[in-house]
mmCIF file with all atom_site columns, C-alpha atoms in Angstrom:
data_model
loop_
_atom_site.group_PDB
_atom_site.id
_atom_site.type_symbol
_atom_site.label_atom_id
_atom_site.label_alt_id
_atom_site.label_comp_id
_atom_site.label_asym_id
_atom_site.label_entity_id
_atom_site.label_seq_id
_atom_site.pdbx_PDB_ins_code
_atom_site.Cartn_x
_atom_site.Cartn_y
_atom_site.Cartn_z
_atom_site.occupancy
_atom_site.B_iso_or_equiv
_atom_site.pdbx_formal_charge
_atom_site.auth_seq_id
_atom_site.auth_comp_id
_atom_site.auth_asym_id
_atom_site.auth_atom_id
_atom_site.pdbx_PDB_model_num
ATOM 1   C CA . ASP A 1 1   ? -228.618 -45.865 32.340 1.00 0.00 ? 1   ASP A CA 1
ATOM 2   C CA . ASN A 1 2   ? -232.178 -46.921 33.298 1.00 0.00 ? 2   ASN A CA 1
ATOM 3   C CA . SER A 1 3   ? -231.381 -50.637 34.121 1.00 0.00 ? 3   SER A CA 1
ATOM 4   C CA . PRO A 1 4   ? -231.188 -51.397 37.886 1.00 0.00 ? 4   PRO A CA 1
ATOM 5   C CA . ASN A 1 5   ? -228.559 -54.118 37.055 1.00 0.00 ? 5   ASN A CA 1
ATOM 6   C CA . ALA A 1 6   ? -226.264 -51.801 35.028 1.00 0.00 ? 6   ALA A CA 1
ATOM 7   C CA . PRO A 1 7   ? -223.891 -50.860 37.914 1.00 0.00 ? 7   PRO A CA 1
ATOM 8   C CA . LEU A 1 8   ? -223.806 -54.546 38.910 1.00 0.00 ? 8   LEU A CA 1
ATOM 9   C CA . ALA A 1 9   ? -222.913 -55.536 35.250 1.00 0.00 ? 9   ALA A CA 1
ATOM 10  C CA . ALA A 1 10  ? -220.087 -52.964 35.141 1.00 0.00 ? 10  ALA A CA 1
ATOM 11  C CA . ASP A 1 11  ? -218.709 -54.220 38.572 1.00 0.00 ? 11  ASP A CA 1
ATOM 12  C CA . GLN A 1 12  ? -218.843 -57.837 37.468 1.00 0.00 ? 12  GLN A CA 1
ATOM 13  C CA . LEU A 1 13  ? -216.924 -57.001 34.403 1.00 0.00 ? 13  LEU A CA 1
ATOM 14  C CA . LEU A 1 14  ? -214.163 -55.306 36.343 1.00 0.00 ? 14  LEU A CA 1
ATOM 15  C CA . HIS A 1 15  ? -213.924 -58.192 38.906 1.00 0.00 ? 15  HIS A CA 1
ATOM 16  C CA . GLY A 1 16  ? -213.830 -60.743 36.032 1.00 0.00 ? 16  GLY A CA 1
ATOM 17  C CA . LEU A 1 17  ? -210.971 -58.930 34.311 1.00 0.00 ? 17  LEU A CA 1
ATOM 18  C CA . LEU A 1 18  ? -208.971 -58.653 37.541 1.00 0.00 ? 18  LEU A CA 1
ATOM 19  C CA . ALA A 1 19  ? -209.638 -62.390 38.376 1.00 0.00 ? 19  ALA A CA 1
ATOM 20  C CA . THR A 1 20  ? -208.456 -63.587 34.954 1.00 0.00 ? 20  THR A CA 1
ATOM 21  C CA . ASN A 1 21  ? -205.460 -61.389 34.294 1.00 0.00 ? 21  ASN A CA 1
ATOM 22  C CA . ASP A 1 22  ? -202.793 -61.050 36.961 1.00 0.00 ? 22  ASP A CA 1
ATOM 23  C CA . GLN A 1 23  ? -201.041 -58.268 34.994 1.00 0.00 ? 23  GLN A CA 1
ATOM 24  C CA . LEU A 1 24  ? -203.873 -55.957 35.717 1.00 0.00 ? 24  LEU A CA 1
ATOM 25  C CA . ALA A 1 25  ? -204.716 -54.036 38.944 1.00 0.00 ? 25  ALA A CA 1
ATOM 26  C CA . GLN A 1 26  ? -207.593 -51.683 39.946 1.00 0.00 ? 26  GLN A CA 1
ATOM 27  C CA . VAL A 1 27  ? -207.248 -47.998 40.425 1.00 0.00 ? 27  VAL A CA 1
ATOM 28  C CA . ALA A 1 28  ? -209.295 -48.209 43.640 1.00 0.00 ? 28  ALA A CA 1
ATOM 29  C CA . PRO A 1 29  ? -211.960 -47.222 44.330 1.00 0.00 ? 29  PRO A CA 1
ATOM 30  C CA . PHE A 1 30  ? -212.876 -46.508 40.755 1.00 0.00 ? 30  PHE A CA 1
ATOM 31  C CA . ARG A 1 31  ? -214.042 -48.728 37.800 1.00 0.00 ? 31  ARG A CA 1
ATOM 32  C CA . ALA A 1 32  ? -210.589 -48.422 36.298 1.00 0.00 ? 32  ALA A CA 1
ATOM 33  C CA . VAL A 1 33  ? -207.720 -50.789 35.599 1.00 0.00 ? 33  VAL A CA 1
ATOM 34  C CA . TYR A 1 34  ? -204.073 -50.423 34.650 1.00 0.00 ? 34  TYR A CA 1
ATOM 35  C CA . HIS A 1 35  ? -201.268 -52.720 33.444 1.00 0.00 ? 35  HIS A CA 1
ATOM 36  C CA . LYS A 1 36  ? -198.896 -53.346 36.373 1.00 0.00 ? 36  LYS A CA 1
ATOM 37  C CA . PRO A 1 37  ? -195.651 -51.507 35.529 1.00 0.00 ? 37  PRO A CA 1
ATOM 38  C CA . THR A 1 38  ? -192.528 -53.311 34.104 1.00 0.00 ? 38  THR A CA 1
ATOM 39  C CA . VAL A 1 39  ? -189.041 -51.898 33.940 1.00 0.00 ? 39  VAL A CA 1
ATOM 40  C CA . GLU A 1 40  ? -189.606 -50.789 30.315 1.00 0.00 ? 40  GLU A CA 1
ATOM 41  C CA . SER A 1 41  ? -192.970 -49.092 31.049 1.00 0.00 ? 41  SER A CA 1
ATOM 42  C CA . HIS A 1 42  ? -191.421 -46.643 33.422 1.00 0.00 ? 42  HIS A CA 1
ATOM 43  C CA . SER A 1 43  ? -189.653 -45.007 30.461 1.00 0.00 ? 43  SER A CA 1
ATOM 44  C CA . GLN A 1 44  ? -192.767 -44.705 28.157 1.00 0.00 ? 44  GLN A CA 1
ATOM 45  C CA . VAL A 1 45  ? -195.590 -42.333 27.784 1.00 0.00 ? 45  VAL A CA 1
ATOM 46  C CA . SER A 1 46  ? -198.775 -43.996 29.249 1.00 0.00 ? 46  SER A CA 1
ATOM 47  C CA . LEU A 1 47  ? -201.924 -44.477 27.142 1.00 0.00 ? 47  LEU A CA 1
ATOM 48  C CA . VAL A 1 48  ? -205.193 -44.086 28.940 1.00 0.00 ? 48  VAL A CA 1
ATOM 49  C CA . SER A 1 49  ? -208.691 -44.347 27.342 1.00 0.00 ? 49  SER A CA 1
ATOM 50  C CA . GLY A 1 50  ? -212.156 -45.213 28.554 1.00 0.00 ? 50  GLY A CA 1
ATOM 51  C CA . GLY A 1 51  ? -215.808 -44.682 28.285 1.00 0.00 ? 51  GLY A CA 1
ATOM 52  C CA . GLY A 1 52  ? -219.100 -46.322 29.223 1.00 0.00 ? 52  GLY A CA 1
ATOM 53  C CA . SER A 1 53  ? -219.330 -50.009 29.984 1.00 0.00 ? 53  SER A CA 1
ATOM 54  C CA . GLY A 1 54  ? -221.210 -52.118 27.558 1.00 0.00 ? 54  GLY A CA 1
ATOM 55  C CA . HIS A 1 55  ? -218.853 -51.714 24.660 1.00 0.00 ? 55  HIS A CA 1
ATOM 56  C CA . GLU A 1 56  ? -216.346 -54.373 25.859 1.00 0.00 ? 56  GLU A CA 1
ATOM 57  C CA . PRO A 1 57  ? -213.616 -55.152 25.154 1.00 0.00 ? 57  PRO A CA 1
ATOM 58  C CA . SER A 1 58  ? -213.185 -51.664 23.693 1.00 0.00 ? 58  SER A CA 1
ATOM 59  C CA . HIS A 1 59  ? -211.530 -50.299 26.734 1.00 0.00 ? 59  HIS A CA 1
ATOM 60  C CA . ALA A 1 60  ? -210.405 -52.448 29.511 1.00 0.00 ? 60  ALA A CA 1
ATOM 61  C CA . GLY A 1 61  ? -209.925 -55.387 27.220 1.00 0.00 ? 61  GLY A CA 1
ATOM 62  C CA . LEU A 1 62  ? -207.174 -53.497 25.512 1.00 0.00 ? 62  LEU A CA 1
ATOM 63  C CA . VAL A 1 63  ? -205.134 -52.940 28.598 1.00 0.00 ? 63  VAL A CA 1
ATOM 64  C CA . SER A 1 64  ? -201.946 -54.925 28.190 1.00 0.00 ? 64  SER A CA 1
ATOM 65  C CA . GLU A 1 65  ? -198.321 -54.534 27.540 1.00 0.00 ? 65  GLU A CA 1
ATOM 66  C CA . GLY A 1 66  ? -197.816 -52.538 24.246 1.00 0.00 ? 66  GLY A CA 1
ATOM 67  C CA . MET A 1 67  ? -201.471 -51.479 24.212 1.00 0.00 ? 67  MET A CA 1
ATOM 68  C CA . LEU A 1 68  ? -203.339 -49.223 26.589 1.00 0.00 ? 68  LEU A CA 1
ATOM 69  C CA . THR A 1 69  ? -201.615 -48.668 30.023 1.00 0.00 ? 69  THR A CA 1
ATOM 70  C CA . GLY A 1 70  ? -205.070 -47.948 31.759 1.00 0.00 ? 70  GLY A CA 1
ATOM 71  C CA . ALA A 1 71  ? -208.708 -47.787 31.101 1.00 0.00 ? 71  ALA A CA 1
ATOM 72  C CA . VAL A 1 72  ? -211.476 -46.036 32.903 1.00 0.00 ? 72  VAL A CA 1
ATOM 73  C CA . MET A 1 73  ? -215.075 -47.413 32.826 1.00 0.00 ? 73  MET A CA 1
ATOM 74  C CA . GLY A 1 74  ? -218.300 -45.655 33.463 1.00 0.00 ? 74  GLY A CA 1
ATOM 75  C CA . SER A 1 75  ? -221.509 -47.335 34.123 1.00 0.00 ? 75  SER A CA 1
ATOM 76  C CA . VAL A 1 76  ? -223.269 -48.983 31.157 1.00 0.00 ? 76  VAL A CA 1
ATOM 77  C CA . PHE A 1 77  ? -223.317 -46.317 28.366 1.00 0.00 ? 77  PHE A CA 1
ATOM 78  C CA . ALA A 1 78  ? -222.221 -43.499 30.695 1.00 0.00 ? 78  ALA A CA 1
ATOM 79  C CA . SER A 1 79  ? -218.810 -41.731 30.815 1.00 0.00 ? 79  SER A CA 1
ATOM 80  C CA . PRO A 1 80  ? -216.488 -42.221 33.701 1.00 0.00 ? 80  PRO A CA 1
ATOM 81  C CA . SER A 1 81  ? -216.143 -39.475 36.250 1.00 0.00 ? 81  SER A CA 1
ATOM 82  C CA . THR A 1 82  ? -213.367 -36.872 36.047 1.00 0.00 ? 82  THR A CA 1
ATOM 83  C CA . ASP A 1 83  ? -212.095 -38.118 39.355 1.00 0.00 ? 83  ASP A CA 1
ATOM 84  C CA . ALA A 1 84  ? -211.754 -41.678 37.966 1.00 0.00 ? 84  ALA A CA 1
ATOM 85  C CA . VAL A 1 85  ? -209.984 -40.418 34.865 1.00 0.00 ? 85  VAL A CA 1
ATOM 86  C CA . LEU A 1 86  ? -207.516 -38.206 36.894 1.00 0.00 ? 86  LEU A CA 1
ATOM 87  C CA . ALA A 1 87  ? -206.704 -41.047 39.322 1.00 0.00 ? 87  ALA A CA 1
ATOM 88  C CA . THR A 1 88  ? -205.951 -43.378 36.377 1.00 0.00 ? 88  THR A CA 1
ATOM 89  C CA . ILE A 1 89  ? -203.674 -40.833 34.681 1.00 0.00 ? 89  ILE A CA 1
ATOM 90  C CA . LEU A 1 90  ? -201.873 -40.319 37.908 1.00 0.00 ? 90  LEU A CA 1
ATOM 91  C CA . LYS A 1 91  ? -201.560 -44.032 38.650 1.00 0.00 ? 91  LYS A CA 1
ATOM 92  C CA . THR A 1 92  ? -200.107 -44.824 35.218 1.00 0.00 ? 92  THR A CA 1
ATOM 93  C CA . SER A 1 93  ? -197.878 -41.968 34.238 1.00 0.00 ? 93  SER A CA 1
ATOM 94  C CA . SER A 1 94  ? -194.591 -40.466 35.242 1.00 0.00 ? 94  SER A CA 1
ATOM 95  C CA . LYS A 1 95  ? -193.710 -36.804 35.480 1.00 0.00 ? 95  LYS A CA 1
ATOM 96  C CA . GLU A 1 96  ? -190.837 -37.352 33.050 1.00 0.00 ? 96  GLU A CA 1
ATOM 97  C CA . HIS A 1 97  ? -192.906 -39.081 30.267 1.00 0.00 ? 97  HIS A CA 1
ATOM 98  C CA . GLY A 1 98  ? -196.573 -38.047 30.914 1.00 0.00 ? 98  GLY A CA 1
ATOM 99  C CA . CYS A 1 99  ? -199.728 -39.588 29.601 1.00 0.00 ? 99  CYS A CA 1
ATOM 100 C CA . LEU A 1 100 ? -201.611 -39.500 26.288 1.00 0.00 ? 100 LEU A CA 1
ATOM 101 C CA . LEU A 1 101 ? -205.409 -39.463 27.038 1.00 0.00 ? 101 LEU A CA 1
ATOM 102 C CA . ILE A 1 102 ? -207.391 -41.028 24.223 1.00 0.00 ? 102 ILE A CA 1
ATOM 103 C CA . ILE A 1 103 ? -210.786 -39.343 24.080 1.00 0.00 ? 103 ILE A CA 1
ATOM 104 C CA . LYS A 1 104 ? -213.428 -40.597 21.663 1.00 0.00 ? 104 LYS A CA 1
ATOM 105 C CA . GLN A 1 105 ? -216.475 -38.780 20.350 1.00 0.00 ? 105 GLN A CA 1
ATOM 106 C CA . TYR A 1 106 ? -219.559 -41.080 20.574 1.00 0.00 ? 106 TYR A CA 1
#
């Protein structure tokens, strides 16, 4: 991304999501969010997706009970890092049930 404000916009989006939805938490230190686990969610396969910021609410806006378990955001129109994706998978999934990683071609 060529805009000097692109990282700021992506960070503001993350902070806004966390401030307005107490069911979400950050996968620190990454631009990633997950739905806080419930009793039922511990017995389910987690669903994780993500991509570049700037397409909202296509990723983080879909994190909720019955939808995505986690979302990983890159900077504006840039993919997230593999470290951020792995951290989100590990944060949201159990060894017994695993994780379905939803990858989109764009």
